[in-house]
PDB file of C-alpha atoms in Angstrom:
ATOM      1  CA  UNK J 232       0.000   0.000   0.000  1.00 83.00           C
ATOM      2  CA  UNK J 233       3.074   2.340   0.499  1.00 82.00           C
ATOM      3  CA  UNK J 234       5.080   1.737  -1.879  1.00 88.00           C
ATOM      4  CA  UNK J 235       1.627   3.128  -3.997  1.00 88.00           C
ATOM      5  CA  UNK J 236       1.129   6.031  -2.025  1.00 87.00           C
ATOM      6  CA  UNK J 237      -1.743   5.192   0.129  1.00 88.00           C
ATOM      7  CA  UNK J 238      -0.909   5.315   3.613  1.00 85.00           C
ATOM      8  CA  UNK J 239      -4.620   4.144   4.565  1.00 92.00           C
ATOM      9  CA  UNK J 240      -6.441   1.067   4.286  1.00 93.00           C
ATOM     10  CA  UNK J 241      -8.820  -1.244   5.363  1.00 95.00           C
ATOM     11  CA  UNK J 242      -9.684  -5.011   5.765  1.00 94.00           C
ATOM     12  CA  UNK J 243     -11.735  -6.969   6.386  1.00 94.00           C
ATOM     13  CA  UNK J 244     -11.285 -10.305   8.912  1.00 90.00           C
ATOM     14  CA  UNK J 245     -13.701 -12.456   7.499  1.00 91.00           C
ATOM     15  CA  UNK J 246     -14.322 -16.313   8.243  1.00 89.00           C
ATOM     16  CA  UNK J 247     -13.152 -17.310   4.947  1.00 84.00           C
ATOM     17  CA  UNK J 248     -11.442 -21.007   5.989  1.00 82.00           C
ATOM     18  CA  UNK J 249      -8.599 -19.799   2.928  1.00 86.00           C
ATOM     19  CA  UNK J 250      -8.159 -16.401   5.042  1.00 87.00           C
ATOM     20  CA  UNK J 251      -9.012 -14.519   1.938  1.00 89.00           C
ATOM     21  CA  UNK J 252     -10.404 -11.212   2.843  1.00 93.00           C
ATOM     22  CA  UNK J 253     -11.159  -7.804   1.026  1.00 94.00           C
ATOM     23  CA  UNK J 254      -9.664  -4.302   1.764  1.00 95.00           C
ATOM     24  CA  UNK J 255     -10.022  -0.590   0.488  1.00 96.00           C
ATOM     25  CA  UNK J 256      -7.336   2.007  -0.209  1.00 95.00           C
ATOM     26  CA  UNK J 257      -7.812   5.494   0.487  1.00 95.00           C
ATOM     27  CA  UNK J 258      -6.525   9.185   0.764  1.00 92.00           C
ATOM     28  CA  UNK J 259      -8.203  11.334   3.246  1.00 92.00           C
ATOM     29  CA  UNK J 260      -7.875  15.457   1.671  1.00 93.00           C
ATOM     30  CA  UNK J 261     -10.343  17.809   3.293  1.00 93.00           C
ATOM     31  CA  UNK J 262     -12.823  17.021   0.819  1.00 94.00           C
ATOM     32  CA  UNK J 263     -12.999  13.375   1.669  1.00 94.00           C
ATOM     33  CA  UNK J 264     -12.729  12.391   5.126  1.00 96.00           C
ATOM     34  CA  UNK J 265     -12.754   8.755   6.445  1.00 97.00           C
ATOM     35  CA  UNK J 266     -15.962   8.401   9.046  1.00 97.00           C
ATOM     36  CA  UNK J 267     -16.417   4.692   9.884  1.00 97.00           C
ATOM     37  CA  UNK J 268     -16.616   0.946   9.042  1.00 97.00           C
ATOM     38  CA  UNK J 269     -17.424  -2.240   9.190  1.00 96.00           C
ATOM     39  CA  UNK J 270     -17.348  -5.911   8.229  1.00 95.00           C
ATOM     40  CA  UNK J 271     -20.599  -6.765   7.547  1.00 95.00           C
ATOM     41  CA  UNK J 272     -20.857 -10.806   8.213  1.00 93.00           C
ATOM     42  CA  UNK J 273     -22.791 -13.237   5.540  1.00 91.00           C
ATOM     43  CA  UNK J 274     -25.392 -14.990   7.991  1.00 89.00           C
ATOM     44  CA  UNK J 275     -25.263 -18.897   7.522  1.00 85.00           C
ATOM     45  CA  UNK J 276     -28.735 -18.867   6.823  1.00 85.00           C
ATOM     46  CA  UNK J 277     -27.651 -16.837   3.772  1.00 83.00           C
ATOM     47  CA  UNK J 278     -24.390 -18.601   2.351  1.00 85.00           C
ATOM     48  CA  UNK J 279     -24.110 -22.206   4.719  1.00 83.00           C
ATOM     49  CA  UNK J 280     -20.231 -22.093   4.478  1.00 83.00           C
ATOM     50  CA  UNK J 281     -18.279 -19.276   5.953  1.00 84.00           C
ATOM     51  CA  UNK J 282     -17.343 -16.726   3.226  1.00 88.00           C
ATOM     52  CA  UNK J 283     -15.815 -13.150   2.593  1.00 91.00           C
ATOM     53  CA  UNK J 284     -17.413 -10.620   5.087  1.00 94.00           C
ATOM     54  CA  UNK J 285     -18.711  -7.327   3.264  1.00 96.00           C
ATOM     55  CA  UNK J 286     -16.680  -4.343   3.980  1.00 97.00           C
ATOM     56  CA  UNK J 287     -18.584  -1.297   4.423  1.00 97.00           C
ATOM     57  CA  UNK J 288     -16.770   2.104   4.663  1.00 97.00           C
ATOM     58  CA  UNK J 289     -18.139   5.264   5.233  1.00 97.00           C
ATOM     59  CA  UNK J 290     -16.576   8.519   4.197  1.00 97.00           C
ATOM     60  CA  UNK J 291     -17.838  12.416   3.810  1.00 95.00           C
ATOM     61  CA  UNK J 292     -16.903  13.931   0.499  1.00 93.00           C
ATOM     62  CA  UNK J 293     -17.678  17.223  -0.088  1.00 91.00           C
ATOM     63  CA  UNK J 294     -20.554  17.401   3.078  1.00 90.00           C
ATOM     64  CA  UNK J 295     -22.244  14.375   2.290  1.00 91.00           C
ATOM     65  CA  UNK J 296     -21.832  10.700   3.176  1.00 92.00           C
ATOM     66  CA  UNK J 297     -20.236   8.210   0.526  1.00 94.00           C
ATOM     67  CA  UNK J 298     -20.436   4.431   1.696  1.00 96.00           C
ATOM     68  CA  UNK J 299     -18.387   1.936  -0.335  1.00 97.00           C
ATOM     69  CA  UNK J 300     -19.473  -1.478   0.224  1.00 96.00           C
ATOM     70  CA  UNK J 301     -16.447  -4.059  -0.906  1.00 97.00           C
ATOM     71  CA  UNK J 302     -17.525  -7.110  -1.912  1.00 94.00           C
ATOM     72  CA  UNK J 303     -15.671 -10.727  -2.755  1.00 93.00           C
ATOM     73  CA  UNK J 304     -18.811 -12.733  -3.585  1.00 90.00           C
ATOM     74  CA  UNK J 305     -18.819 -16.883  -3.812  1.00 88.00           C
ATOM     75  CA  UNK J 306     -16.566 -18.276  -6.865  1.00 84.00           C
ATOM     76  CA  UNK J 307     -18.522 -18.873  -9.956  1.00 78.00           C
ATOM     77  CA  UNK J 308     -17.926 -22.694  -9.567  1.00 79.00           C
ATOM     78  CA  UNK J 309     -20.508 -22.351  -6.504  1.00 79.00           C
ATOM     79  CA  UNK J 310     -24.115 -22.871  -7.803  1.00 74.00           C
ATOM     80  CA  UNK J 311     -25.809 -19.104  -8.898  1.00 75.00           C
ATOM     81  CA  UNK J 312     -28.387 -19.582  -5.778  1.00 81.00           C
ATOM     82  CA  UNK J 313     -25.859 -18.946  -3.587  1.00 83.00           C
ATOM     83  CA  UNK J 314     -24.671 -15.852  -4.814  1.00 85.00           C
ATOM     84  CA  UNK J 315     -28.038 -14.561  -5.876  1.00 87.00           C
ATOM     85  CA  UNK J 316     -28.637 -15.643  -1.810  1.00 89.00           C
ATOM     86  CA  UNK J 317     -25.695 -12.725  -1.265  1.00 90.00           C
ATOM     87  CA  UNK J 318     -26.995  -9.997  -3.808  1.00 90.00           C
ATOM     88  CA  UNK J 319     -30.137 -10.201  -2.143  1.00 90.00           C
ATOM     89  CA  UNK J 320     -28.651  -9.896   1.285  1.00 93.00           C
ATOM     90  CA  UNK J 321     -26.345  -6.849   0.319  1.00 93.00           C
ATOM     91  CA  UNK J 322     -29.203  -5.067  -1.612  1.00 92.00           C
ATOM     92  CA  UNK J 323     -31.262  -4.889   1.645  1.00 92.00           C
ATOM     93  CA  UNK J 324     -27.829  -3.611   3.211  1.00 93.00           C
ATOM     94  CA  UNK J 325     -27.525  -0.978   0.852  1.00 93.00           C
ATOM     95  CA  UNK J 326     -31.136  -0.300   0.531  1.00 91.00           C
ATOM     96  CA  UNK J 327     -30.772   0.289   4.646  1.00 93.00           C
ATOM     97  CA  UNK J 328     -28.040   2.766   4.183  1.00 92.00           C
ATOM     98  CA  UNK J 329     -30.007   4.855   1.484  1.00 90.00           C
ATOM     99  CA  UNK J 330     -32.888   4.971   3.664  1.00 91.00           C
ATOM    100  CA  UNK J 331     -30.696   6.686   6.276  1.00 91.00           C
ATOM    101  CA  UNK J 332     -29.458   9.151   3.060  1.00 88.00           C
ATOM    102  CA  UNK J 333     -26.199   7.580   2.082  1.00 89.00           C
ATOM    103  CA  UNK J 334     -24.831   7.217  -1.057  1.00 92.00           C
ATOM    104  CA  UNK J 335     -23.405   3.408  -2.107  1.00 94.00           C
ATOM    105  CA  UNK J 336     -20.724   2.268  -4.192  1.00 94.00           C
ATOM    106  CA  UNK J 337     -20.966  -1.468  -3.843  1.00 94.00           C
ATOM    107  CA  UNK J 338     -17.039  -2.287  -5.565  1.00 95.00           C
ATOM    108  CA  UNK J 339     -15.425  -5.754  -5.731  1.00 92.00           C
ATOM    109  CA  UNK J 340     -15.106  -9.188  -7.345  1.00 90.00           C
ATOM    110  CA  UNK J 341     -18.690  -9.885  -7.627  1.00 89.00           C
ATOM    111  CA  UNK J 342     -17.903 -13.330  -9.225  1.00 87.00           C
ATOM    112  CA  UNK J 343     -21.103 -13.156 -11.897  1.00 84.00           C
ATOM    113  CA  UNK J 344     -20.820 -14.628 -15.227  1.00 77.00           C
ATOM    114  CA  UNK J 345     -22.926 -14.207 -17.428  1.00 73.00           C
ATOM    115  CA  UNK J 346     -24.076 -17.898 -18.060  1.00 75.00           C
ATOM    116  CA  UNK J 347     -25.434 -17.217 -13.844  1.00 78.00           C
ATOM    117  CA  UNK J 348     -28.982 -17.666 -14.009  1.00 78.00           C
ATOM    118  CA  UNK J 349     -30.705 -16.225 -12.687  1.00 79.00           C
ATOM    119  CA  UNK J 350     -28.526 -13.840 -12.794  1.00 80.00           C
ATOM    120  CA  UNK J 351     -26.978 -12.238  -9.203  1.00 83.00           C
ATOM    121  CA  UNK J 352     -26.967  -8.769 -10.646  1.00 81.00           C
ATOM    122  CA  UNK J 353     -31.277  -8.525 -10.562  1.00 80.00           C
ATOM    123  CA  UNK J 354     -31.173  -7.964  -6.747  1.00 77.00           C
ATOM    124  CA  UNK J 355     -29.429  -4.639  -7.672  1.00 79.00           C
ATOM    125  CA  UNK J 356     -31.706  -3.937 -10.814  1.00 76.00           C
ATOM    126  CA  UNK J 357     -35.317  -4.443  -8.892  1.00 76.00           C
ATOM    127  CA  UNK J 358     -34.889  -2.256  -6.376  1.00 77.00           C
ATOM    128  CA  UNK J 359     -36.594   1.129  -6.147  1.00 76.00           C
ATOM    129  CA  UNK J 360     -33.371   2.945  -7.126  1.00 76.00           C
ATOM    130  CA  UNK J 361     -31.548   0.277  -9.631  1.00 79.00           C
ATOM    131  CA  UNK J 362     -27.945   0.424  -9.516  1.00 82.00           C
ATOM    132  CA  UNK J 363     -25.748   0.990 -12.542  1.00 82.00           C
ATOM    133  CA  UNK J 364     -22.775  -0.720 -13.815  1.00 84.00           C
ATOM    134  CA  UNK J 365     -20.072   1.715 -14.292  1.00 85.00           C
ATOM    135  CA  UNK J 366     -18.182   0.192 -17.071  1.00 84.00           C
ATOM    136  CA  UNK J 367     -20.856  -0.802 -18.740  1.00 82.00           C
ATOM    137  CA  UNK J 368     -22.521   2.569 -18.831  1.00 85.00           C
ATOM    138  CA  UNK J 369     -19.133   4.139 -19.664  1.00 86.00           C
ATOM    139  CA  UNK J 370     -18.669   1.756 -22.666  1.00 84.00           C
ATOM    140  CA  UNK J 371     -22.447   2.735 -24.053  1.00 88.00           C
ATOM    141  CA  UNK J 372     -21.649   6.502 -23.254  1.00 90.00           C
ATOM    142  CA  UNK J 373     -17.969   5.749 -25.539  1.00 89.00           C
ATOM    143  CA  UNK J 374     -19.822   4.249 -28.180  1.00 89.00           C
ATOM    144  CA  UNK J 375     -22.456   6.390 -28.473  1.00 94.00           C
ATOM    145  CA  UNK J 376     -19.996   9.382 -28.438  1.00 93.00           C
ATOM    146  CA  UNK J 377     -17.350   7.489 -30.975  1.00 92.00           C
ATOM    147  CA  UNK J 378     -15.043   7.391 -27.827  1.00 90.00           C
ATOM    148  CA  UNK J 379     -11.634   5.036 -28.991  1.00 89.00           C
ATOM    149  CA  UNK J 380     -11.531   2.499 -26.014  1.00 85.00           C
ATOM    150  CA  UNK J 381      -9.370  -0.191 -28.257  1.00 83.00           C
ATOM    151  CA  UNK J 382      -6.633   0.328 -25.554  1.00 85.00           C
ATOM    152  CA  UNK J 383      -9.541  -0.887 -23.198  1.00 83.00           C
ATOM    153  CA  UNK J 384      -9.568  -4.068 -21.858  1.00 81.00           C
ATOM    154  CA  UNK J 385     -12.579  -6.058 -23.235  1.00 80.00           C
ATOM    155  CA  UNK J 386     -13.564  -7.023 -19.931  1.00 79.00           C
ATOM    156  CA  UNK J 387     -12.142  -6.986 -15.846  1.00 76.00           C
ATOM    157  CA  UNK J 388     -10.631 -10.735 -15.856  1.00 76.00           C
ATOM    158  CA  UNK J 389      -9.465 -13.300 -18.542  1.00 78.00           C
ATOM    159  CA  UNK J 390      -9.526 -16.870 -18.211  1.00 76.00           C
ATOM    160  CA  UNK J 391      -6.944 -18.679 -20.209  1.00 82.00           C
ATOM    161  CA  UNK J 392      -8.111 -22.102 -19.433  1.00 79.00           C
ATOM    162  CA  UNK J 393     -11.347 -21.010 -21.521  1.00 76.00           C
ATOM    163  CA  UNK J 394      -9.820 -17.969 -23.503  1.00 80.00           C
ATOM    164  CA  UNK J 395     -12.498 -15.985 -22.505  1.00 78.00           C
ATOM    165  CA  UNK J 396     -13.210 -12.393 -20.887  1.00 80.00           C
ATOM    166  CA  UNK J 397     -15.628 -11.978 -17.942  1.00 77.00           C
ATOM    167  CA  UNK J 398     -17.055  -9.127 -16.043  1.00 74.00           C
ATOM    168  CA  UNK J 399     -16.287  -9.945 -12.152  1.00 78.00           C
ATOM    169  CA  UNK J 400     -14.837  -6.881 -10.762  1.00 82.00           C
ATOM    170  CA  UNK J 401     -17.724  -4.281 -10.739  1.00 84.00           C
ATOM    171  CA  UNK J 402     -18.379  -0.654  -9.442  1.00 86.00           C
ATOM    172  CA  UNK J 403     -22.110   0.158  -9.460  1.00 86.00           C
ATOM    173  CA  UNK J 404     -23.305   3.699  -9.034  1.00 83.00           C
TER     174      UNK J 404
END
């Protein structure tokens, strides 16, 4: 984290039996100000092994509250239930937070394909305020615009054992 420039961070201590666990980098300036966090715990009744906690962190940017959620959802060789079983559980987490007037940024390796169905990602989309996937909004907005994005990446992680692209790491607005 030093060595690029952050002198903050977080993370999480999650039951995860491989001790994986997620974190977030940050720079406080007087615009944006750390305020508090959290690991947020996936009940059993929600995912029955234990699995990466949810890190929620709290800043203030510019006088109003900014909550990151990080997230590290189930592999995609666990069955889609049990990460649509998470999506649902963090949507009611972040649907708690905007009830109390907080923005959300729910970042991480989400682990969704898109063979998952159903797919993970509808938890986010049928709430009363849907969340948006960055990149993929940014890559409409770039072709709609004639924006060059060939030094883009076609997607956030490839798989060489199946030469293929996938969309795991997310940032939804």
């Amino acid at each position: 984290a030093k060595s690029l420039g952050y002198e903050k961070f977080l993370v999480s201590e999650s039951p995860d039996a491989r001790g994986i666990d997620v974190a977030l980098f940050y720079r406080e300036s007087e615009d944006f100000r750390y305020i508090d966090h959290e690991s947020i715990r996936i009940p059993s009744e929600v995912y029955a092994k234990p699995t990466r906690d949810v890190l929620r962190v709290t800043f203030e940017a510019n006088g109003e509250k900014m909550t990151f959620m990080v997230n590290h959802w189930p592999s995609p060789h666990t069955a889609p239930p049990a990460r649509n079983n998470v999506a649902r559980f963090v949507a009611q987490k972040i649907d708690q937070l905007e009830a109390q007037g907080q923005k959300v940024i729910p970042i991480g390796d989400f682990n969704v394909t898109k063979q998952d169905v159903p797919n993970p990602f509808d938890s986010f989309s049928k709430r009363n305020n849907p969340l948006v996937d960055l990149e993929a909004n940014y890559r409409s907005w770039a072709e709609k615009n004639n924006v060059d994005t060939k030094f883009m990446p076609p997607a956030s992680y490839y798989y060489a054992g199946d030469h293929e692209w996938s969309h795991l790491d997310r940032i939804f607005l």
